[in-house]
mmCIF file of C-alpha atoms and ligand atoms in Angstrom:
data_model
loop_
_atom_site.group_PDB
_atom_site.id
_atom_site.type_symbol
_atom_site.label_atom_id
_atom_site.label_comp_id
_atom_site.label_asym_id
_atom_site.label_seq_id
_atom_site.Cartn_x
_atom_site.Cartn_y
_atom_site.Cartn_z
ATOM 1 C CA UNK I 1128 164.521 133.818 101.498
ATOM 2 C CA UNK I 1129 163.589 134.868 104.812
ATOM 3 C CA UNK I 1130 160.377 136.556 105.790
ATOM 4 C CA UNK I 1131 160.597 140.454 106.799
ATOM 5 C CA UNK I 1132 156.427 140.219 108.032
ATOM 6 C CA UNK I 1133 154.750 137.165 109.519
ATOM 7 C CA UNK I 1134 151.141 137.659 110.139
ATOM 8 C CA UNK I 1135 149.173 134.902 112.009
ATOM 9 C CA UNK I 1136 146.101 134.395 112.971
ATOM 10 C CA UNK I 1137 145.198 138.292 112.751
ATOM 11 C CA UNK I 1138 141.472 139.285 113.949
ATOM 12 C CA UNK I 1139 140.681 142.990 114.422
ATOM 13 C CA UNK I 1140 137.308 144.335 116.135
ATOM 14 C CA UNK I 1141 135.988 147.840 116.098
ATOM 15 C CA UNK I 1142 133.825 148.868 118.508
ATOM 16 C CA UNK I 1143 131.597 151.930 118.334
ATOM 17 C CA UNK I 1144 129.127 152.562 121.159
ATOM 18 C CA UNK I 1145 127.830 148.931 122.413
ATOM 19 C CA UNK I 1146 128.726 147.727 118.520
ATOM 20 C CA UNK I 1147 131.581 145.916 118.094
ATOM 21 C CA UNK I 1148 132.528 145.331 114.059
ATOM 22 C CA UNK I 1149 135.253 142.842 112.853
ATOM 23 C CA UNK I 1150 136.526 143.688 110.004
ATOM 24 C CA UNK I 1151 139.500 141.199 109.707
ATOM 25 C CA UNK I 1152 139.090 137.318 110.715
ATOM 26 C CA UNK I 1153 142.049 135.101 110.938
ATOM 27 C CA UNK I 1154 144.560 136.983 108.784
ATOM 28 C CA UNK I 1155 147.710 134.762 107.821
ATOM 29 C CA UNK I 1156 150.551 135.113 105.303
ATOM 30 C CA UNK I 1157 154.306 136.008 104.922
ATOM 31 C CA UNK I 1158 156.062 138.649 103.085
ATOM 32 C CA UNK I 1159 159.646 137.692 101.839
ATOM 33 C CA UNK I 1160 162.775 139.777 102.206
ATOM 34 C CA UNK I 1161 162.438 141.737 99.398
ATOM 35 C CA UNK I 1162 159.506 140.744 97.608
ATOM 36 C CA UNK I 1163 157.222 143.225 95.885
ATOM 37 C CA UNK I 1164 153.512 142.661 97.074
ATOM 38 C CA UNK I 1165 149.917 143.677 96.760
ATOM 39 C CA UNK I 1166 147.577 144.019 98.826
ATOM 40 C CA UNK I 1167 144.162 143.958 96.588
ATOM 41 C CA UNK I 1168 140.221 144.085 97.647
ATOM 42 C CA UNK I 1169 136.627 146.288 97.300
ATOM 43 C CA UNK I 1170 136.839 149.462 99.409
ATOM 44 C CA UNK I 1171 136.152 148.450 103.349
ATOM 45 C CA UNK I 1172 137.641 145.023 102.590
ATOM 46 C CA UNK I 1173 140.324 145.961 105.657
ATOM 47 C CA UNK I 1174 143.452 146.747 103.658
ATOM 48 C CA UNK I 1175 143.998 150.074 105.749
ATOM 49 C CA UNK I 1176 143.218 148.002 108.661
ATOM 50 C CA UNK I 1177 145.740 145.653 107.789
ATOM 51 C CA UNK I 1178 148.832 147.549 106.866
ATOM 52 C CA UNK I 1179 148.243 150.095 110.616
ATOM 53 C CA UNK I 1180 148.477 146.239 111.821
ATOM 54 C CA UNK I 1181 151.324 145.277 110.290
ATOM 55 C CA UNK I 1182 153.500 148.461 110.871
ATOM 56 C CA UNK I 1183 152.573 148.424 114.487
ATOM 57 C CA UNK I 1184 150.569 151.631 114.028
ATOM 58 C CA UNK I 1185 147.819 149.821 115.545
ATOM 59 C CA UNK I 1186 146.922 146.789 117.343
ATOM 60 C CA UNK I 1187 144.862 143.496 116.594
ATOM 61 C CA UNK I 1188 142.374 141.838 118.957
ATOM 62 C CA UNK I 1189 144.274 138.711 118.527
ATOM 63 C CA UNK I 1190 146.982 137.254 116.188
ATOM 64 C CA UNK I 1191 150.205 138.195 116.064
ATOM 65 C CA UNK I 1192 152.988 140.102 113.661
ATOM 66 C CA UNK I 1193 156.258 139.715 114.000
ATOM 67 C CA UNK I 1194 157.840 142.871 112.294
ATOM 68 C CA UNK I 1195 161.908 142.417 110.980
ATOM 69 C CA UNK I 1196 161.765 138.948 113.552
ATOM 70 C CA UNK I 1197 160.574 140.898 115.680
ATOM 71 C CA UNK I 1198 157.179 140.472 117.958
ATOM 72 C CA UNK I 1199 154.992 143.103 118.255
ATOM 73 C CA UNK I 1200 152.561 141.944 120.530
ATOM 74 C CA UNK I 1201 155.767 142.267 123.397
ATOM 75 C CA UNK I 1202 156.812 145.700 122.002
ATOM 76 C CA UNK I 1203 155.842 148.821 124.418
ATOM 77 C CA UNK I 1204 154.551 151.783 121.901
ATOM 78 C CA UNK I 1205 157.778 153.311 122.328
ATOM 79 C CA UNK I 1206 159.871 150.092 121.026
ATOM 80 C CA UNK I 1207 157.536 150.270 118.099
ATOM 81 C CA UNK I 1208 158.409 153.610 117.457
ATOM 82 C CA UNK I 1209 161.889 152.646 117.369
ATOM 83 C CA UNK I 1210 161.432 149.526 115.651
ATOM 84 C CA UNK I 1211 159.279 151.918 112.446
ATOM 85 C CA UNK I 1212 162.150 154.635 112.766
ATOM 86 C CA UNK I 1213 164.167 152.285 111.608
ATOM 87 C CA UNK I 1214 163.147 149.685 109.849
ATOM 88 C CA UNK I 1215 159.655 151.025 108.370
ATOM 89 C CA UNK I 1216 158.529 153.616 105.581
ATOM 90 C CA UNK I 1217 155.365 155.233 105.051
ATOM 91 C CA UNK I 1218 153.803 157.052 101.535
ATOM 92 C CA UNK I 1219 150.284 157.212 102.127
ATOM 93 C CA UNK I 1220 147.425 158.079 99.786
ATOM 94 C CA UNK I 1221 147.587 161.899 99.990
ATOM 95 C CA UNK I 1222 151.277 162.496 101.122
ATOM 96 C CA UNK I 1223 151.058 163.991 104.455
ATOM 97 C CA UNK I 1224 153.542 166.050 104.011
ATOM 98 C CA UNK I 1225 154.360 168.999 106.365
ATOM 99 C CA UNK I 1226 152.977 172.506 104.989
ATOM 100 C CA UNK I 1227 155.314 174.435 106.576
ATOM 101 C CA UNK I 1228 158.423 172.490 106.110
ATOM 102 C CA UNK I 1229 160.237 172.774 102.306
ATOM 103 C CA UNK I 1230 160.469 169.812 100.209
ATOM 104 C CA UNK I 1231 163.822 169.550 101.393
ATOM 105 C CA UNK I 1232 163.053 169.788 105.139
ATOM 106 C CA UNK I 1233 160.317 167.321 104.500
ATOM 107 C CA UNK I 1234 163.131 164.998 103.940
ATOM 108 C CA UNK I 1235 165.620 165.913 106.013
ATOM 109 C CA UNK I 1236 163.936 167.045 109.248
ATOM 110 C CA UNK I 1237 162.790 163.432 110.083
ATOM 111 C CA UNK I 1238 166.314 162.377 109.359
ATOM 112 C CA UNK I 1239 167.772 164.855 112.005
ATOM 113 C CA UNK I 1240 165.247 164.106 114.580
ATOM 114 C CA UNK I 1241 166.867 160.613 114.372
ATOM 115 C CA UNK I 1242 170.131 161.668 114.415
ATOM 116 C CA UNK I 1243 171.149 160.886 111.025
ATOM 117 C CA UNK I 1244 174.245 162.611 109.955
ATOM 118 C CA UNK I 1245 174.432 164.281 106.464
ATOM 119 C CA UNK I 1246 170.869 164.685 106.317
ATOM 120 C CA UNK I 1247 170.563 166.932 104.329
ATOM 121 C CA UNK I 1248 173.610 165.847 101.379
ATOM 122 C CA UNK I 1249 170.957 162.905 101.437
ATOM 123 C CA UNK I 1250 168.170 164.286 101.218
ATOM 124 C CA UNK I 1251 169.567 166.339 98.498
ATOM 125 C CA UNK I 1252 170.542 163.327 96.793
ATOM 126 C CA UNK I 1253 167.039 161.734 97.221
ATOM 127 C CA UNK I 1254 165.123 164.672 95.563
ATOM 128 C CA UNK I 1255 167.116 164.709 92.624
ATOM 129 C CA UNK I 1256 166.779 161.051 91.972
ATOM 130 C CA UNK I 1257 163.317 161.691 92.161
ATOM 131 C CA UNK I 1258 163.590 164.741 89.886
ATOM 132 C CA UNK I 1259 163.059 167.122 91.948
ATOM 133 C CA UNK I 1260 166.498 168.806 91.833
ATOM 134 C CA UNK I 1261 164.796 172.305 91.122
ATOM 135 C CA UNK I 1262 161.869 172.073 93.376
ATOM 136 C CA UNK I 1263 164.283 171.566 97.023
ATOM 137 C CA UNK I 1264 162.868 174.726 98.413
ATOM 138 C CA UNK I 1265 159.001 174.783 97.158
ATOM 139 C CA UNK I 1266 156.855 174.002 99.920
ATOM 140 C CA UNK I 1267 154.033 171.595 99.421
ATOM 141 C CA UNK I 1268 151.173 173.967 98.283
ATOM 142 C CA UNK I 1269 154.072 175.425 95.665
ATOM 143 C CA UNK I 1270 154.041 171.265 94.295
ATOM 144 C CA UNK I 1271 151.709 169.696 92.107
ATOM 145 C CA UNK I 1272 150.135 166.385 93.475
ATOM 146 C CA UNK I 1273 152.315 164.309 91.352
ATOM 147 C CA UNK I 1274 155.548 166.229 92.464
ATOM 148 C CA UNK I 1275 154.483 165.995 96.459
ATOM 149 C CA UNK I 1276 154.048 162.200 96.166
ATOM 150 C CA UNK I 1277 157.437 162.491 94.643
ATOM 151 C CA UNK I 1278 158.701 164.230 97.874
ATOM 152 C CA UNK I 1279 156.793 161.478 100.150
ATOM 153 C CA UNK I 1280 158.757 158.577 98.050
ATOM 154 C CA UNK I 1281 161.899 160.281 98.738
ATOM 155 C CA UNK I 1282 160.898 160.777 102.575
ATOM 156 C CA UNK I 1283 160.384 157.250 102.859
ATOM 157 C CA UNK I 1284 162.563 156.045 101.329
ATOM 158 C CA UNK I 1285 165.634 158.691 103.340
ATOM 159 C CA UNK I 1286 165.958 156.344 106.696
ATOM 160 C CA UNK I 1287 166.631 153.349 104.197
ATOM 161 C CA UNK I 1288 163.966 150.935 105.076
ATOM 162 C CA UNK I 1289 163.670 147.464 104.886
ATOM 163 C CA UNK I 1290 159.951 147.679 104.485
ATOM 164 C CA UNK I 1291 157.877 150.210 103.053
ATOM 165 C CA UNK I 1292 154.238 150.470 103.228
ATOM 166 C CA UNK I 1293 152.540 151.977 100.508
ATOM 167 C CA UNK I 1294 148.532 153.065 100.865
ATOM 168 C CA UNK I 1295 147.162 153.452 97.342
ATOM 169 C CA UNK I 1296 150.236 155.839 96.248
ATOM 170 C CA UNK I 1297 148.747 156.694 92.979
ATOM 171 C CA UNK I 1298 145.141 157.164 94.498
ATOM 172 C CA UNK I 1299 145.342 161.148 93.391
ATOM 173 C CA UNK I 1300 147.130 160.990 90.433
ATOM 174 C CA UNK I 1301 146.494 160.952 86.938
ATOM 175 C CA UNK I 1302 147.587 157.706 85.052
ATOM 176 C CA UNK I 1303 150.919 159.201 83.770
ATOM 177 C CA UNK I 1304 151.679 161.185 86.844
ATOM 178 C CA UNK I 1305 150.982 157.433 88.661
ATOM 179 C CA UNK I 1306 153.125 155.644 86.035
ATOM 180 C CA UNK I 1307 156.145 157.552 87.288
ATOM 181 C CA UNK I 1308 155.817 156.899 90.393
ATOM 182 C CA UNK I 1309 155.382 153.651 90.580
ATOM 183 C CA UNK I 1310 158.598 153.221 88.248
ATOM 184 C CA UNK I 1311 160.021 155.054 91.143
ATOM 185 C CA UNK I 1312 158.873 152.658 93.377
ATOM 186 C CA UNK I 1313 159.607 149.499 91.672
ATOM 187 C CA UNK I 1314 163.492 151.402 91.015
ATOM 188 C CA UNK I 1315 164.313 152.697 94.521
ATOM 189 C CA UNK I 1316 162.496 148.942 95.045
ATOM 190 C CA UNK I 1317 165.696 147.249 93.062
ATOM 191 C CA UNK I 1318 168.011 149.347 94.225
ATOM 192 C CA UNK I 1319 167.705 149.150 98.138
ATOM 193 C CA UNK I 1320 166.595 145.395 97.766
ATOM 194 C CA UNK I 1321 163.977 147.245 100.367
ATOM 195 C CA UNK I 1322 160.482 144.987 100.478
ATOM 196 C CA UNK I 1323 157.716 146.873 98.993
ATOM 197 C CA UNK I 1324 153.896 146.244 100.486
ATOM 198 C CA UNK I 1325 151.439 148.030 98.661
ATOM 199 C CA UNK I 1326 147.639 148.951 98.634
ATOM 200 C CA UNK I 1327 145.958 149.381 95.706
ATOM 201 C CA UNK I 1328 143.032 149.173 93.450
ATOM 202 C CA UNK I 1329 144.930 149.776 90.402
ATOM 203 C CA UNK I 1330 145.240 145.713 88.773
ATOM 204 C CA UNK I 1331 147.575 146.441 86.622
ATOM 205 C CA UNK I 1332 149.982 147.972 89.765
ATOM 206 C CA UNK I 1333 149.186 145.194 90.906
ATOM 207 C CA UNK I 1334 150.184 142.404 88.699
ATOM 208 C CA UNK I 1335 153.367 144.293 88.404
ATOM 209 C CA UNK I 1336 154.378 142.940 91.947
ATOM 210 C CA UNK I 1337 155.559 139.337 92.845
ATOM 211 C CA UNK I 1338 152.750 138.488 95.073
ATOM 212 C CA UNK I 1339 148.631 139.720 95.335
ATOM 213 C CA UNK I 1340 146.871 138.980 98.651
ATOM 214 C CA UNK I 1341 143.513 139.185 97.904
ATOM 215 C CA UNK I 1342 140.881 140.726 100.773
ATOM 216 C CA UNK I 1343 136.988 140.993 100.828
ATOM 217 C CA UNK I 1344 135.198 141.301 104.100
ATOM 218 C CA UNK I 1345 137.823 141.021 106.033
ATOM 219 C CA UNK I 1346 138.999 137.900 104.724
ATOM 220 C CA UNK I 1347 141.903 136.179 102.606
ATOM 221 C CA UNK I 1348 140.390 135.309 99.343
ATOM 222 C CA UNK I 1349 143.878 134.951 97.410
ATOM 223 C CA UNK I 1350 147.088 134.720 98.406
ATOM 224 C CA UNK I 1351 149.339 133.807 95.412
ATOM 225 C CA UNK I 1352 151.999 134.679 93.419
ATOM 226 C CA UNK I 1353 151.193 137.019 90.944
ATOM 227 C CA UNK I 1354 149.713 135.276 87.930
ATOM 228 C CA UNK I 1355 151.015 137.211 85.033
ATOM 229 C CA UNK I 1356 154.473 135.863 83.551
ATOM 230 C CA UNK I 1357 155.481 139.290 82.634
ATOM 231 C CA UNK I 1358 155.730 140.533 86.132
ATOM 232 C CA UNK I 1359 158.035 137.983 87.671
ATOM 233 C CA UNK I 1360 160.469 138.793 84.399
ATOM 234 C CA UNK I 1361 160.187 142.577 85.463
ATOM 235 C CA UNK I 1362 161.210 141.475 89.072
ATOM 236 C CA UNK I 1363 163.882 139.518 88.484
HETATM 237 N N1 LIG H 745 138.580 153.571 113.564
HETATM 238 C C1 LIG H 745 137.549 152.837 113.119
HETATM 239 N N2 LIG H 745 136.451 152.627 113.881
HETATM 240 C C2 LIG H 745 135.422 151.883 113.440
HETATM 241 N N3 LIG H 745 135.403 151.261 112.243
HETATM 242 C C3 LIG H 745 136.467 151.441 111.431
HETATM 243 C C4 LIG H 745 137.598 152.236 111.818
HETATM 244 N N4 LIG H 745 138.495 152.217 110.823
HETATM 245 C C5 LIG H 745 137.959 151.459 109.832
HETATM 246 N N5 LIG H 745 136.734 150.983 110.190
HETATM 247 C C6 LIG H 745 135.882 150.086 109.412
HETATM 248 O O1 LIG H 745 136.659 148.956 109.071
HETATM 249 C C7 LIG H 745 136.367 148.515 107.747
HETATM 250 C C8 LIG H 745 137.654 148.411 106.973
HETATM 251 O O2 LIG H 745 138.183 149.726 106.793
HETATM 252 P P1 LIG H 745 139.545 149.979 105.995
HETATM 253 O O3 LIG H 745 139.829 151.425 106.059
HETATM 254 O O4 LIG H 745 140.575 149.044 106.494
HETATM 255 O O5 LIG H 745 139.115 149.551 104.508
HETATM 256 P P2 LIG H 745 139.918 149.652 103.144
HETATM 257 O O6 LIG H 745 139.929 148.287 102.549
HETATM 258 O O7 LIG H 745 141.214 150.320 103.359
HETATM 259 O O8 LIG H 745 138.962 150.578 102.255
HETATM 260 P P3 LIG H 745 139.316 151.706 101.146
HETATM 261 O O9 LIG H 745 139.687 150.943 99.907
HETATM 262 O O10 LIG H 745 138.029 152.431 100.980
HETATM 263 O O11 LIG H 745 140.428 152.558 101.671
HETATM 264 C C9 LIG H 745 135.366 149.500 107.183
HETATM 265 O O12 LIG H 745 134.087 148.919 107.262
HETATM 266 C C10 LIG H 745 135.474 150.701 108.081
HETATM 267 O O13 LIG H 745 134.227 151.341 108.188
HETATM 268 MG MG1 LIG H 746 142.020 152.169 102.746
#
């Protein structure tokens, strides 16, 4: 398998006034093409941190990522742009959607900025397989929480990704609301062989991906496959 994220050696330092904080030290490990995989630890472990790292949102102190075999450190802000647009996709904890944009445009506009064509047959496509066939021309405050997140999978998931970064995507749900999603997830997951890298305090999320990387204080404390037998006969 080859790896889609190499981190090495990743330190990140805060400063605020004549404080400097560092909240991740010496940050190593590989994601594979493909692979499902948590990223677990006690709120203000870094996990935020670490994902802005790894999708070039951000950048570290020292360390590097290389990003689809790509370097980041030698990437202008601009080539990272280009590198996300096209290779990365976002669902973060509460959806960031755009309020005056439908559902649908929430999917398709980003599309169209990039020059997709048939963005919106896809788009069309992509809310229904989410099951929101009948909800194309709500806007967000017409959704329920469960149905916006529903909306940000299909957004993310519309410039066909490699790698999608996921920052606690059930955070604001309730459990069954969360279930569904993450079936999503794991399905769109299958489907698009697209890697999945997800934040979350939910264990049991968790142990339903192929690998859990383990942070607290800013450290690695695990970095293993995931334990339970179960989840690498879901994945397979
Ligand atoms: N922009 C910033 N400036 C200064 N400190 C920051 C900044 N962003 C985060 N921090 C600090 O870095 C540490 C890690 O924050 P981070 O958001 O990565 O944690 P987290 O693991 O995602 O937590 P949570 O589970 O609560 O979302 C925290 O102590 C936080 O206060
Ligand atoms: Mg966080």
């Amino acid at each position: 398998m080859s790896k889609i994220l190499k981190i090495t050696g990743l330190e990140k330092t805060y400063s605020s006034g004549n404080k400097q904080l560092t909240v991740l030290h010496d940050i190593s490990f590989d994601v594979e093409q493909g692979q499902t995989f948590s990223i677990v630890g006690p709120s203000g472990s870094g996990k935020t941190t670490l994902l802005g790292l790894c999708a070039g949102l951000d950048q570290p102190n020292s360390g590097t990522v290389e990003l689809c075999g790509q370097n980041l450190n030698i990437l202008n802000e601009d080539q990272r742009a280009q590198l996300r647009n096209k290779e990365v996709g976002f669902i973060f904890q509460n959806f960031q959607l755009l309020p005056t944009l439908t559902a649908l445009e929430n999917v398709s506009v980003p599309l169209e900025l990039q020059g997709a064509k048939n963005a919106t047959s896809k788009s069309k496509s992509l809310l229904e397989k989410v099951g929101l066939g009948d909800r194309m021309h709500h806007y967000p405050s017409q959704l329920s929480g469960g149905e916006q997140q529903r909306v940000a999978l299909a957004r993310a998931f519309a410039n066909s990704p490699s790698i999608l970064f996921a920052d606690e995507p059930t955070g604001n749900l309730d459990d069954e609301t969360g279930e569904k999603v993450i079936q999503l997830l794991l399905e769109l997951n299958k489907e698009n062989g697209t890697t999945l890298v997800i934040i979350t305090h939910d264990l049991e999320l968790a142990n339903r991906t192929q690998h859990i990387l383990k942070l607290k204080g800013g450290k690695i404390v695990t970095n293993q496959p995931t334990p339970s037998r179960e989840a690498s006969q879901r994945n397979k």
